[in-house]
Tab-separated table of C-alpha atoms in Angstrom:
chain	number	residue	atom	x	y	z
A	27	UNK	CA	24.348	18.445	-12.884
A	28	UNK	CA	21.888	19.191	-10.290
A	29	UNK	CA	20.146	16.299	-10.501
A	30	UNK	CA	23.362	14.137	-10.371
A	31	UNK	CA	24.011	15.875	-7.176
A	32	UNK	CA	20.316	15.064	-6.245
A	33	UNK	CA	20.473	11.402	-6.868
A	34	UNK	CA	24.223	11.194	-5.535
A	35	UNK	CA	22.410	12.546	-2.004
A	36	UNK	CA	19.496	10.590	-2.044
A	37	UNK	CA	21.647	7.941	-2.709
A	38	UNK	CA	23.994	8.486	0.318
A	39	UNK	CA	21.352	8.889	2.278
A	40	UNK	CA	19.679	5.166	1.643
A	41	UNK	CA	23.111	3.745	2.000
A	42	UNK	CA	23.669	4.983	5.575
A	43	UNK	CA	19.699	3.927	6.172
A	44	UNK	CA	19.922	0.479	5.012
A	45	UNK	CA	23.863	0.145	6.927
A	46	UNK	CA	22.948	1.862	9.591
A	47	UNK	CA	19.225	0.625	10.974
A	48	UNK	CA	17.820	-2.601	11.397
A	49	UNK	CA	14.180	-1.247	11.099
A	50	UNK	CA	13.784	0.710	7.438
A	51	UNK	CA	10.681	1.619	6.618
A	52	UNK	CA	11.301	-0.207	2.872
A	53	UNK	CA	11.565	-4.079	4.425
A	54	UNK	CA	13.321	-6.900	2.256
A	55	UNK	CA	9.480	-8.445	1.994
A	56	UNK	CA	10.833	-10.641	-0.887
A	57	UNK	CA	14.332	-11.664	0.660
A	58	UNK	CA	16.179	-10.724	-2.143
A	59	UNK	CA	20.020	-10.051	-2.240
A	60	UNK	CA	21.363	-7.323	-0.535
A	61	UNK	CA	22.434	-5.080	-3.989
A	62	UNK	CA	19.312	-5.888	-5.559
A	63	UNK	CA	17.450	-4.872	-2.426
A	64	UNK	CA	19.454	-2.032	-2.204
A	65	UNK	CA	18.653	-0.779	-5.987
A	66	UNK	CA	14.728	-1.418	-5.442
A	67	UNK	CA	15.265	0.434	-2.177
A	68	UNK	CA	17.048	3.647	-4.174
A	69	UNK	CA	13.668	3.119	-6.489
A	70	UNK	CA	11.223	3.401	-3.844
A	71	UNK	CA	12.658	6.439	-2.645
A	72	UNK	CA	12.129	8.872	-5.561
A	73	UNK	CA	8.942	6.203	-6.460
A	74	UNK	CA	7.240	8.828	-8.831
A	75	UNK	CA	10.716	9.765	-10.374
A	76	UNK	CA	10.487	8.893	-14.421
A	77	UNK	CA	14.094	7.725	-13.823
A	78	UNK	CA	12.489	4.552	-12.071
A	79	UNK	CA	11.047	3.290	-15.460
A	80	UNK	CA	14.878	2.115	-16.284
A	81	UNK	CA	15.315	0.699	-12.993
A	82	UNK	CA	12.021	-1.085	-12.973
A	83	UNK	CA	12.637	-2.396	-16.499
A	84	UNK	CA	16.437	-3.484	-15.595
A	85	UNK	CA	14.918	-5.937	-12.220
A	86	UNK	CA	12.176	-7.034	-14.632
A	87	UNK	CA	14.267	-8.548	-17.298
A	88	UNK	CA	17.024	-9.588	-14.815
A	89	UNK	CA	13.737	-11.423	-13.129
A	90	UNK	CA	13.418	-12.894	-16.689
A	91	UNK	CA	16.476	-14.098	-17.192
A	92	UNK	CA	17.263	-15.748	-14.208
A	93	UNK	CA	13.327	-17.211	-13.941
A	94	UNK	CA	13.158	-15.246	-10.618
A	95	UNK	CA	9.861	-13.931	-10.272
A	96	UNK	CA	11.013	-11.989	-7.003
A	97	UNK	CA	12.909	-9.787	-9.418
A	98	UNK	CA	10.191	-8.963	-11.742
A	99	UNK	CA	7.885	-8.009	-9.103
A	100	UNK	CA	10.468	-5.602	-7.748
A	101	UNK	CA	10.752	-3.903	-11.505
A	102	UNK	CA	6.425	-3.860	-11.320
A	103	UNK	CA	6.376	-2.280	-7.938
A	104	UNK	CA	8.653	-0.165	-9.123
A	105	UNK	CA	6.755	1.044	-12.577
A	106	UNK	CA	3.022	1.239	-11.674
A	107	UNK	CA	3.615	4.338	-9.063
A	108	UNK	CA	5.622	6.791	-12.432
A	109	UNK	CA	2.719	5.409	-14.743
A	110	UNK	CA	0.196	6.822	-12.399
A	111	UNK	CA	2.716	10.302	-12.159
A	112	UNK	CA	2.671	10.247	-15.586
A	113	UNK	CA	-1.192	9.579	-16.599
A	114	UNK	CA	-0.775	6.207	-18.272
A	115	UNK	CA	-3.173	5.069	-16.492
A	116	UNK	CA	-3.791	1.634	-18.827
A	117	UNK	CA	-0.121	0.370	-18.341
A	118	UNK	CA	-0.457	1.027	-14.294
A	119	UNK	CA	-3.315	-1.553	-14.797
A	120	UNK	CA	-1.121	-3.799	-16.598
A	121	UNK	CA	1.436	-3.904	-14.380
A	122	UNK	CA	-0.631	-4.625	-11.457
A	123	UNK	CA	-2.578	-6.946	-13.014
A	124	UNK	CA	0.577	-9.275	-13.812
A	125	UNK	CA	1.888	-8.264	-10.529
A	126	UNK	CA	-1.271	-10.355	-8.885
A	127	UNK	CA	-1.496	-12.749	-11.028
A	128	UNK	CA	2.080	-13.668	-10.315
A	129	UNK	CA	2.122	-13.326	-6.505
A	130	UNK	CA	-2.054	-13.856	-5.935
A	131	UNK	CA	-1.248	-18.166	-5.623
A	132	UNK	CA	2.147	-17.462	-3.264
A	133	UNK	CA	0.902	-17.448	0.363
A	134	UNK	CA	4.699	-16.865	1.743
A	135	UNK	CA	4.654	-13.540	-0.043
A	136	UNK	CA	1.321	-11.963	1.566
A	137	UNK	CA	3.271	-8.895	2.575
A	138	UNK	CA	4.837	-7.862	-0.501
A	139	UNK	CA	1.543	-8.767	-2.084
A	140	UNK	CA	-0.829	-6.752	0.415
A	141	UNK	CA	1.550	-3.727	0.752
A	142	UNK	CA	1.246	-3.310	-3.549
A	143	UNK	CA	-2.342	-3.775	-3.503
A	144	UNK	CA	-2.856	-1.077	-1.274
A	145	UNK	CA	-0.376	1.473	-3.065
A	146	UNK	CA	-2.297	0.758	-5.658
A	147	UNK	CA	-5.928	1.094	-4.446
A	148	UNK	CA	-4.327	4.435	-3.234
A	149	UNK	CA	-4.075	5.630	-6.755
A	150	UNK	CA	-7.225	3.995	-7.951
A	151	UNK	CA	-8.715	6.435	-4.729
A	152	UNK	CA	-7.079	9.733	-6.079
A	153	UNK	CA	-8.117	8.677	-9.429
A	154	UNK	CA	-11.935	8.552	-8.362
A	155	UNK	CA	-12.015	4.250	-9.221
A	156	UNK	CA	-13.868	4.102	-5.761
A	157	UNK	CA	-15.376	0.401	-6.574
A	158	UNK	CA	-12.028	-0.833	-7.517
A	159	UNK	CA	-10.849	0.368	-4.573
A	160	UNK	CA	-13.308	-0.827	-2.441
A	161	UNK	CA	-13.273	-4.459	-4.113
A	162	UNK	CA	-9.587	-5.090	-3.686
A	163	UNK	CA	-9.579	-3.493	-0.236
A	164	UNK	CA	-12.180	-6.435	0.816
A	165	UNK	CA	-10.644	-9.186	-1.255
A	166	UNK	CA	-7.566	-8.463	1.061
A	167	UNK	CA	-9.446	-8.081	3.939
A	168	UNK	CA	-11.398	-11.797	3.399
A	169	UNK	CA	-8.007	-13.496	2.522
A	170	UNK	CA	-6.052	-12.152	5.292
A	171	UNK	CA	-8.632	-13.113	7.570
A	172	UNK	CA	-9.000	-16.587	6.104
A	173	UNK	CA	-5.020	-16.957	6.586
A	174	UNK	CA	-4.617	-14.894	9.864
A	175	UNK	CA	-2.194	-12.308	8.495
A	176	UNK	CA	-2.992	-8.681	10.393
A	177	UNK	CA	-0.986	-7.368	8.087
A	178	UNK	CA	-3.732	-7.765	5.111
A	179	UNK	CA	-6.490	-6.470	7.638
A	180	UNK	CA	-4.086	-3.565	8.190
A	181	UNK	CA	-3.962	-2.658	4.611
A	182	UNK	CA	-7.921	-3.438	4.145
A	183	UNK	CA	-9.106	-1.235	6.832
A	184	UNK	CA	-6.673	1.849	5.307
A	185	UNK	CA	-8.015	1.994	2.138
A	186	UNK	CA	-11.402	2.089	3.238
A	187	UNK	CA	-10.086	4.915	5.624
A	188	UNK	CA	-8.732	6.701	2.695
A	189	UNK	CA	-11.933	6.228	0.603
A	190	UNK	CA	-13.925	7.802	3.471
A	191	UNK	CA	-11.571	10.404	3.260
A	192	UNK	CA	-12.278	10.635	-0.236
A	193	UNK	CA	-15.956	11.353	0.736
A	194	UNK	CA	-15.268	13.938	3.020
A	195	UNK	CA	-16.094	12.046	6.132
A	196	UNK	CA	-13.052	12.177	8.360
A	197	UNK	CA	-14.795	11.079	11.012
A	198	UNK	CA	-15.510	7.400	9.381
A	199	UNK	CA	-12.002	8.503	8.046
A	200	UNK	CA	-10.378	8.240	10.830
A	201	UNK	CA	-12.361	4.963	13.044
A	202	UNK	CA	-11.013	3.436	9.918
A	203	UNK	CA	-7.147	4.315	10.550
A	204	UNK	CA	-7.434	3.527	13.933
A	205	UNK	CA	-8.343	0.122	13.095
A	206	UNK	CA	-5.293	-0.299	10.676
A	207	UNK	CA	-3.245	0.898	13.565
A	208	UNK	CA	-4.294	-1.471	15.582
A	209	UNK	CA	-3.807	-4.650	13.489
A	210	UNK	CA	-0.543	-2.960	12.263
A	211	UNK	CA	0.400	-3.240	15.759
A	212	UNK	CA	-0.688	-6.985	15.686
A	213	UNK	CA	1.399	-7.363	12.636
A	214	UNK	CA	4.374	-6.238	14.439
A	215	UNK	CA	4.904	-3.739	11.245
A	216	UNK	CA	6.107	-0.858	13.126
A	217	UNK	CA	6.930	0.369	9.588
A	218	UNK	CA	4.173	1.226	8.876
A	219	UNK	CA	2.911	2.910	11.844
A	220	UNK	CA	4.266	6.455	10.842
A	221	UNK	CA	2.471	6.483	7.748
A	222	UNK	CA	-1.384	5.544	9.752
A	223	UNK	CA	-0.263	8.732	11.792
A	224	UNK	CA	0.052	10.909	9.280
A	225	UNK	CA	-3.350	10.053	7.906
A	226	UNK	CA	-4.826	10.449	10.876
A	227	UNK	CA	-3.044	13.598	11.667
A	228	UNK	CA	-4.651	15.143	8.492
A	229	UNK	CA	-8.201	13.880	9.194
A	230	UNK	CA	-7.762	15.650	12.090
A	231	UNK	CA	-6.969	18.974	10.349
A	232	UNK	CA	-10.165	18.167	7.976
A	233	UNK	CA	-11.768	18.183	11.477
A	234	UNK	CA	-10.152	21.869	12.814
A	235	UNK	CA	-9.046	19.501	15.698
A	236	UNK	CA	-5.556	20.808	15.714
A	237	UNK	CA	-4.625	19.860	19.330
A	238	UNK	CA	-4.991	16.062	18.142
A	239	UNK	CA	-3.621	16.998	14.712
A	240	UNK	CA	-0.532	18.213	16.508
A	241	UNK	CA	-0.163	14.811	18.982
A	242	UNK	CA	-0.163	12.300	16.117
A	243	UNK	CA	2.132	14.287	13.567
A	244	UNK	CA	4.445	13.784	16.719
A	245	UNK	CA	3.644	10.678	16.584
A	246	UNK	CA	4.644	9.865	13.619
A	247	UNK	CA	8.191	11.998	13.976
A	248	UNK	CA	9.107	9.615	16.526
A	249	UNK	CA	10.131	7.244	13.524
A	250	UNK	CA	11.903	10.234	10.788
A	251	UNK	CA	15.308	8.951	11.932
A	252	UNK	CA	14.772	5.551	10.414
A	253	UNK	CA	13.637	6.791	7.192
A	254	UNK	CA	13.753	10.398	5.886
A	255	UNK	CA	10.392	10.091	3.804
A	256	UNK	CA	8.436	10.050	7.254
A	257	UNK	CA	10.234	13.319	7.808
A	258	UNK	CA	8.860	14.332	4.653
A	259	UNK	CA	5.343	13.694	4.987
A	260	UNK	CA	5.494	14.678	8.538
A	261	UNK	CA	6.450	18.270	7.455
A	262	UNK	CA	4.197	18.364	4.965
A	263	UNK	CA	1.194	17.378	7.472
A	264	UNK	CA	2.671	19.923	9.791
A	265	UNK	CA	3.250	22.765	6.876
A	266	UNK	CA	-1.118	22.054	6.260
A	267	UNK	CA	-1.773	22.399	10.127
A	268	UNK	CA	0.431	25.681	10.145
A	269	UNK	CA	-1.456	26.532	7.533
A	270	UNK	CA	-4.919	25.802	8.655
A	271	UNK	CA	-4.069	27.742	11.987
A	272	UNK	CA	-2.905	30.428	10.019
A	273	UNK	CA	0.472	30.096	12.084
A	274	UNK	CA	2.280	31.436	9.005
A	275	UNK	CA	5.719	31.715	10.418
A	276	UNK	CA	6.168	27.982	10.925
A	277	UNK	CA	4.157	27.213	7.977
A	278	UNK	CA	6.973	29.330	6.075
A	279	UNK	CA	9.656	27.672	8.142
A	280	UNK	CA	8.068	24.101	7.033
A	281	UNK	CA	7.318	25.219	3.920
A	282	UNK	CA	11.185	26.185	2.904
A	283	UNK	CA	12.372	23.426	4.232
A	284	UNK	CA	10.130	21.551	1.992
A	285	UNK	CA	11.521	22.539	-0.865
A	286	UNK	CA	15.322	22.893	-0.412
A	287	UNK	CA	15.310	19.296	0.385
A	288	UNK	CA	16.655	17.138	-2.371
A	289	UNK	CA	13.990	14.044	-1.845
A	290	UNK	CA	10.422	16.733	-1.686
A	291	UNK	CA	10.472	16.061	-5.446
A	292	UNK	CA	10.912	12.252	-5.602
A	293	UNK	CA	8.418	11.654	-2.730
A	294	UNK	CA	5.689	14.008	-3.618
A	295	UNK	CA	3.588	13.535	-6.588
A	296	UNK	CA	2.965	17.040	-8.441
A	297	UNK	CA	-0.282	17.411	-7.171
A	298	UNK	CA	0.614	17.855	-3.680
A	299	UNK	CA	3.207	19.749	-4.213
A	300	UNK	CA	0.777	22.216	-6.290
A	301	UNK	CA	-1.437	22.210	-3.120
A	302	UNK	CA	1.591	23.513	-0.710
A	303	UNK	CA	2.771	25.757	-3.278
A	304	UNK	CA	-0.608	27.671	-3.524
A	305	UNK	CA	-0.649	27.309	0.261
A	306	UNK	CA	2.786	28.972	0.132
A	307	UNK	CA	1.645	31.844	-2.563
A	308	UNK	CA	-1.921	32.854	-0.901
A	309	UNK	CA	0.097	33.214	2.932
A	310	UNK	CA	2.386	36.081	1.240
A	311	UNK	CA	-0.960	37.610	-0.235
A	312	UNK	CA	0.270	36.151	-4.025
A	313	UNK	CA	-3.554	35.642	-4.981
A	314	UNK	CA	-3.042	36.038	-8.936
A	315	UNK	CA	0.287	33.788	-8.942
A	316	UNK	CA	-1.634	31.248	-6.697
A	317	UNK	CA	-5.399	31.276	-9.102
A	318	UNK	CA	-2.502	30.236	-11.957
A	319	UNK	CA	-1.124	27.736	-10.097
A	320	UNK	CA	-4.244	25.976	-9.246
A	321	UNK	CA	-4.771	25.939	-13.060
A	322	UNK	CA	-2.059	23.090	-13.020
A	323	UNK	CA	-4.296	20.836	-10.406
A	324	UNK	CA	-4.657	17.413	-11.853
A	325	UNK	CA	-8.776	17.290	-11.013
A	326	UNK	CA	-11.172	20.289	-11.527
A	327	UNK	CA	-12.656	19.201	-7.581
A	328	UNK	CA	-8.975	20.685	-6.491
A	329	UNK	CA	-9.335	23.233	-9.141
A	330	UNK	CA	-12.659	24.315	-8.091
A	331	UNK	CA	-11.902	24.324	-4.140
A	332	UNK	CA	-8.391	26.058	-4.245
A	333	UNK	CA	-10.633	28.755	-6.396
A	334	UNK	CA	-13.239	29.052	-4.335
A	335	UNK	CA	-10.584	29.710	-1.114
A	336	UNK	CA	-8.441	32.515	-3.173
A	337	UNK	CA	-11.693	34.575	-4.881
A	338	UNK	CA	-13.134	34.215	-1.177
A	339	UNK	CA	-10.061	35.589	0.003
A	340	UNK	CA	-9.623	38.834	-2.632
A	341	UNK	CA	-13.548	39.425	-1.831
A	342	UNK	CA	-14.248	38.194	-5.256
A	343	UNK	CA	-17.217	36.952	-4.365
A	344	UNK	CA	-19.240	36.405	-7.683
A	345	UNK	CA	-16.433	34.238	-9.011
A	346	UNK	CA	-15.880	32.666	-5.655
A	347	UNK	CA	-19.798	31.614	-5.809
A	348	UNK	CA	-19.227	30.102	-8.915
A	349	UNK	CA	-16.339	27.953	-8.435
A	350	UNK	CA	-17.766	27.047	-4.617
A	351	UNK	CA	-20.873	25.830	-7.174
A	352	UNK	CA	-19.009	24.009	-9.639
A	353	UNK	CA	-17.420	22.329	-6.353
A	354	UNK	CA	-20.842	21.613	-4.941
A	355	UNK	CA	-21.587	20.254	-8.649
A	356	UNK	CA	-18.606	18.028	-8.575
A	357	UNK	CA	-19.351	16.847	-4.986
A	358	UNK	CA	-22.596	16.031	-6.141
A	359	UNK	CA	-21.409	14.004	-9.124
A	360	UNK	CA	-18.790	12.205	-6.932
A	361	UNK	CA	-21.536	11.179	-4.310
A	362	UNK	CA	-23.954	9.537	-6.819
A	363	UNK	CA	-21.089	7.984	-8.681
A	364	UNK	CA	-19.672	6.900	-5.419
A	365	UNK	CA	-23.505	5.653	-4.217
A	366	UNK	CA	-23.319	3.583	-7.706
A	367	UNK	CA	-20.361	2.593	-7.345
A	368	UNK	CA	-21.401	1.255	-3.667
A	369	UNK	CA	-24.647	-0.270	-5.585
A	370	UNK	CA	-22.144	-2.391	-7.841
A	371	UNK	CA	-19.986	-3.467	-5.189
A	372	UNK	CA	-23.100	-4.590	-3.244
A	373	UNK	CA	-24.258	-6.497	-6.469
A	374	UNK	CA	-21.018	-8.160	-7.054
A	375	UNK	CA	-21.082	-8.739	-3.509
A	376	UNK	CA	-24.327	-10.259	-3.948
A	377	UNK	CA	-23.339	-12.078	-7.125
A	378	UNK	CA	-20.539	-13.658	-5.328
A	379	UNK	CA	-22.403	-14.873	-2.340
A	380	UNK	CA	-25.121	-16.235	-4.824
A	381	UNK	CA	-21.981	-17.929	-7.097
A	382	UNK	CA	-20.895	-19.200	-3.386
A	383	UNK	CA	-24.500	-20.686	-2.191
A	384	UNK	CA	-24.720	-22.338	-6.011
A	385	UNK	CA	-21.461	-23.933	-4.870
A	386	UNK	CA	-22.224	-25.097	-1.899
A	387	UNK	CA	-25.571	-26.429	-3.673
A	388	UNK	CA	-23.470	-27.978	-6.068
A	389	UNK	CA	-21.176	-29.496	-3.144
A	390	UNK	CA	-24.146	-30.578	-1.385
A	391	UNK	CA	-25.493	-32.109	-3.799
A	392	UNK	CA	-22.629	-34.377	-5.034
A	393	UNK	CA	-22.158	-34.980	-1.116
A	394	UNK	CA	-25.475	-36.241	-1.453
A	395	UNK	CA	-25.533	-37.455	-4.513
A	396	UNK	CA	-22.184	-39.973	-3.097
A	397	UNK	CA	-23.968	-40.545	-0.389
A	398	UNK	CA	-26.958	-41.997	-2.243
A	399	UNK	CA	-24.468	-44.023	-4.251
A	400	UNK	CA	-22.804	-45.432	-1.111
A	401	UNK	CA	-26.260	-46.465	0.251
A	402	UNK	CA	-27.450	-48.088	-2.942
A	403	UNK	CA	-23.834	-50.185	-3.728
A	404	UNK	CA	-24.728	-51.091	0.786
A	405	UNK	CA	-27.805	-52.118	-0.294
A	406	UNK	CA	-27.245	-54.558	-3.336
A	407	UNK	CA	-24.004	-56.098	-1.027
A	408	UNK	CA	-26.299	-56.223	2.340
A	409	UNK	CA	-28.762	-58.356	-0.377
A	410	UNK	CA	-25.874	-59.872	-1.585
A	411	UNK	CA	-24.881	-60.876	1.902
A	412	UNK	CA	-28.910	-61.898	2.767
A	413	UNK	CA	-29.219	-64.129	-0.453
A	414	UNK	CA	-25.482	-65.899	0.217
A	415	UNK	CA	-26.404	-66.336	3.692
A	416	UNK	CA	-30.241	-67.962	2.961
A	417	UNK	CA	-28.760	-69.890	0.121
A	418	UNK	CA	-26.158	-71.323	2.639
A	419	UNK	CA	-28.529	-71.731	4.649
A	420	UNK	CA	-31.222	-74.237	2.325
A	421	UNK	CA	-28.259	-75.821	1.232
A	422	UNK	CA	-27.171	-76.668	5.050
A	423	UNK	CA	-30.938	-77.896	6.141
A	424	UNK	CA	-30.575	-80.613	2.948
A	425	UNK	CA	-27.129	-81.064	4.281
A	426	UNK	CA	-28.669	-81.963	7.040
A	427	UNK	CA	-31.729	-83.634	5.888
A	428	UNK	CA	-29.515	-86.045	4.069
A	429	UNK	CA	-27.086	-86.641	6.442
A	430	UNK	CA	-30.351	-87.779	8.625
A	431	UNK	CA	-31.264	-89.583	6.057
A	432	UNK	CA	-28.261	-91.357	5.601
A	433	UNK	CA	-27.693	-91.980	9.731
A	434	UNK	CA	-31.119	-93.997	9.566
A	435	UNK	CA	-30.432	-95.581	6.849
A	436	UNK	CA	-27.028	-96.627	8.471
A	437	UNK	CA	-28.744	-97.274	11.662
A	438	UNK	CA	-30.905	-99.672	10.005
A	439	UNK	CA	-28.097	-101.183	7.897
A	440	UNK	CA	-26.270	-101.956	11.563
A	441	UNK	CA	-29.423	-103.074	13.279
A	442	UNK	CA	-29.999	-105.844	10.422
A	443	UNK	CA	-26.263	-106.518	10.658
A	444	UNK	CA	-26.930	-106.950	14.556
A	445	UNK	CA	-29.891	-108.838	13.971
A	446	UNK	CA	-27.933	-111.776	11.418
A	447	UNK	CA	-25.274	-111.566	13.949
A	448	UNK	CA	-27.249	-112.695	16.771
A	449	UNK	CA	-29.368	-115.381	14.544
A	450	UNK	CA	-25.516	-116.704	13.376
A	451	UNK	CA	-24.500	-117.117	17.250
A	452	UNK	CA	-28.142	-118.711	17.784
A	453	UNK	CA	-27.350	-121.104	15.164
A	454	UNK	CA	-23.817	-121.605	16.205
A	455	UNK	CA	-24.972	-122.200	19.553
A	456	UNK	CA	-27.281	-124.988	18.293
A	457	UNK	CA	-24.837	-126.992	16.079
A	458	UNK	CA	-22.884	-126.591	18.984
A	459	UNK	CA	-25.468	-128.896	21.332
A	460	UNK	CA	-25.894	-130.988	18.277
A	461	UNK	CA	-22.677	-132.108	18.470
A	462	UNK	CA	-21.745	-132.304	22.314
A	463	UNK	CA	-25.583	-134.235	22.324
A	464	UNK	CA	-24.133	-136.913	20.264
A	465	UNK	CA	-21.254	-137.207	21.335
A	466	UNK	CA	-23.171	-138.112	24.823
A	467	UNK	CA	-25.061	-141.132	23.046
C-alpha cells in the first residue's frame, strides 16, 4: 500500500511538472509522443527503482515492434541506471553498448546520446572504471567538437570533473565544472545547470569553503520549482554542508525532510543514502548504530573513511589508526591503478594517433600514388599528341613537296603548251602571206 501511495505521488507530481512548465529538467531529446514521453519521464524519476526494469522492458519491445529505435533507447536509458543499483554490472554494459551502437551513427540525436554517455561514465566513476571513464569522456569531447555541439563538451568536461573528484582533487574538481557550466550555458541547456551547481557546491565542502558552498547550493535552488529532484539533491548538498559545519539543527531539519519525502528513495542510490544516514546517527552521538551502518557501504574506501571518522570520534584511537590505514592503503591502490589506468589511456591515445598518421600515410600515399598515375596516362597522351602532331607534320612537308612537284610539272606542261601555241600562230601567220602573196601575182 505504501508504495502505491508512493508511486501515485510521484506520479502526480510529474504530471503537474510536465503540464505545468515548459522547461523540465527531463527534455523530450528524442521527440517522442507525449504518453510515451510521459512514461519514460515517470521512469527517470525513481531511475534506480527495480520497478523501472518493467517499464524499460515494455518501451523496448514496443520500440521492437513498431521498428522505432527511439523507443528502445528510452527502455535502455531506462535499465542501465537499476542494473548498476542492483550490481549487475555485465548487463549495464550491455545495455549501453547497444544503446551506442544504435544512436553512435545518428548525428540529430547528439543530446540524447551525450546525456547517456555521461550517466553512464558516472557509474563507471563510482565503480572505480577510471579509463573507461576517461575514454568515453574524450571520445565525446573530440566528436562534439568536430560537430560544434557544446552540449557534448559540456558532458566531456563533467566527467573529467567528477573523476578528479574521484581523486580527491577538488580543486582540478571544480576548474573542470566550471568549464561544463560554461559550455552548458553555450548549449542553452539550462537543464542542466542545477545539477553543475550541485557538484560544485560539494567540491566546495571537500574544500571547508562553506561560504562558496552555500552561494552555489543557492544556485542551484533557483531551478527546484521546475523539477523536484533538484530540490532533492540540493538538500542533500545542504544536509553535508550542515553537517560539515557541525550546524546540527539544520542538518536535522534537512535531514528529516530527506526522508519523509516520497521521491529520497527513487532518486538516491543506497549508498548515499547510507552516507546521510550515518551522518544522521553520529550527530545524535549513535556511534555503535552508525559503525553498523557503515558495514552496509558498497566500497571498503567508504567503509574505511566513515570508520576512521566514528572511532576518531569515541577516542578509539587504535581502531581509528587502523581503518585511517586501510584508507591510506586503499588510496594508495586507487592512485597507482588510476596512474595505470592514465598510462593506458595515454597508450591508446598514442595507438590511435599512430592508427591516424598510418592513415593519413595510407591517404597520402594513394593521393600520390593517383597522382603518379595521372602524370604517367599525361605523359603517354602528351607523346601521343607529339607523335600525331610530327607525323602530320612529315606527311604535310610531302604534301607539299608533291604538290611542288606537281605545280612545276604543270608549269612546264603550260609553258610547252604556250610554246606550240605560239609556233601554230607563227605558222598560221605564214600560210597566211603565202596565200595573200599569190594572190598578188
Amino acid at each position: 500500500m505504501r508504495r502505491l501511495i508512493t508511486i501515485g505521488m510521484a506520479a502526480a507530481i510529474l504530471s503537474c511538472i510536465i503540464c505545468q512548465t515548459g522547461s523540465a529538467q527531463i527534455v523530450n531529446r528524442l521527440k517522442v509522443d507525449g504518453p510515451t514521453f510521459e512514461r519514460y519521464a515517470y521512469g527517470r524519476m525513481q531511475q534506480f527503482s527495480p520497478d523501472n526494469l518493467a517499464l524499460a522492458d515494455s518501451l523496448y519491445h514496443l520500440g521492437e515492434t513498431t521498428g522505432n529505435y527511439r523507443y528502445k533507447c528510452l527502455g535502455l536509458s531506462l535499465e542501465f541506471p537499476v542494473r548498476f543499483a542492483l550490481g549487475e554490472y555485465s548487463r549495464m554494459d550491455e545495455a549501453v553498448a547497444e544503446l551506442k551502437e544504435i544512436l553512435a551513427p545518428r548525428k540529430d540525436v547528439r543530446a540524447f546520446y551525450f546525456s547517456s554517455l555521461h550517466e553512464y561514465c558516472e557509474y563507471l566513476i563510482r565503480l572505480g572504471r577510471i579509463s573507461e571513464a576517461m575514454l568515453l569522456a574524450r571520445e565525446m569531447e573530440r566528436t562534439s567538437t568536430a560537430e560544434k555541439k557544446p552540449l557534448g563538451r559540456m558532458y566531456s568536461y563533467r566527467i573529467i570533473g567528477l573523476i578528479q573528484s574521484y581523486r580527491d582533487n577538488s580543486f582540478l574538481a571544480t576548474r573542470n565544472l566550471l568549464k561544463a557550466v560554461r559550455f552548458c550555458k553555450e548549449a542553452h541547456a539550462e537543464q542542466d545547470l542545477p545539477n553543475l551547481y550541485i557538484l560544485i557546491a560539494q567540491e566546495y565542502i571537500n574544500m571547508s569553503d562553506f561560504v562558496k558552498a552555500e552561494s552555489y547550493c543557492a544556485e542551484a535552488e533557483v531551478y527546484q520549482n521546475f523539477f523536484p529532484g533538484i530540490r532533492l539533491k540540493a538538500l542533500m548538498t545542504r544536509a553535508y554542508l550542515y553537517n560539515a559545519e557541525k550546524d546540527w539543527a539544520s542538518f536535522w531539519k534537512c535531514y528529516d525532510t530527506l526522508v519523509k519525502d516520497p521521491l529520497y528513495e527513487m532518486q538516491f542510490d543506497s549508498d548515499a543514502r547510507c552516507e546521510i544516514d550515518i551522518c544522521f546517527l553520529r550527530s545524535k552521538g549513535l556511534f555503535l548504530q552508525a559503525l553498523e551502518r557503515a558495514d552496509a557501504l558498497g566500497t571498503a574506501r567508504d567503509r574505511h573513511s566513515m570508520k576512521h571518522g566514528i572511532y576518531a570520534a569515541l577516542s578509539a584511537y587504535d581502531k581509528a589508526y587502523s581503518h585511517l590505514d586501510s584508507l591510506m592503503a586503499e588510496k594508495d591502490s586507487i592512485y597507482i591503478r588510476v596512474q595505470n589506468e592514465d598510462l593506458a589511456i595515454l597508450d591508446a591515445e598514442m595507438n590511435n594517433a599512430a592508427l591516424r598518421q598510418e592513415a593519413e600515410r595510407l591517404k597520402h600515399q594513394n593521393q600520390n600514388t593517383i597522382l603518379l598515375g595521372f602524370m604517367f596516362m599525361f605523359a603517354i597522351a602528351f607523346l601521343a599528341i607529339l607523335l600525331s602532331q610530327w607525323q602530320l607534320r612529315a606527311n604535310l612537308e610531302t604534301l607539299k613537296e608533291r604538290n611542288n612537284q606537281m605545280l612545276i610539272a604543270r608549269r612546264a606542261y603550260q609553258k610547252a603548251l604556250d610554246s606550240k601555241e605560239a609556233e601554230n600562230s607563227l605558222k598560221i601567220k605564214i600560210l597566211q602571206n603565202r596565200k595573200s602573196n599569190t594572190f598578188k601575182l
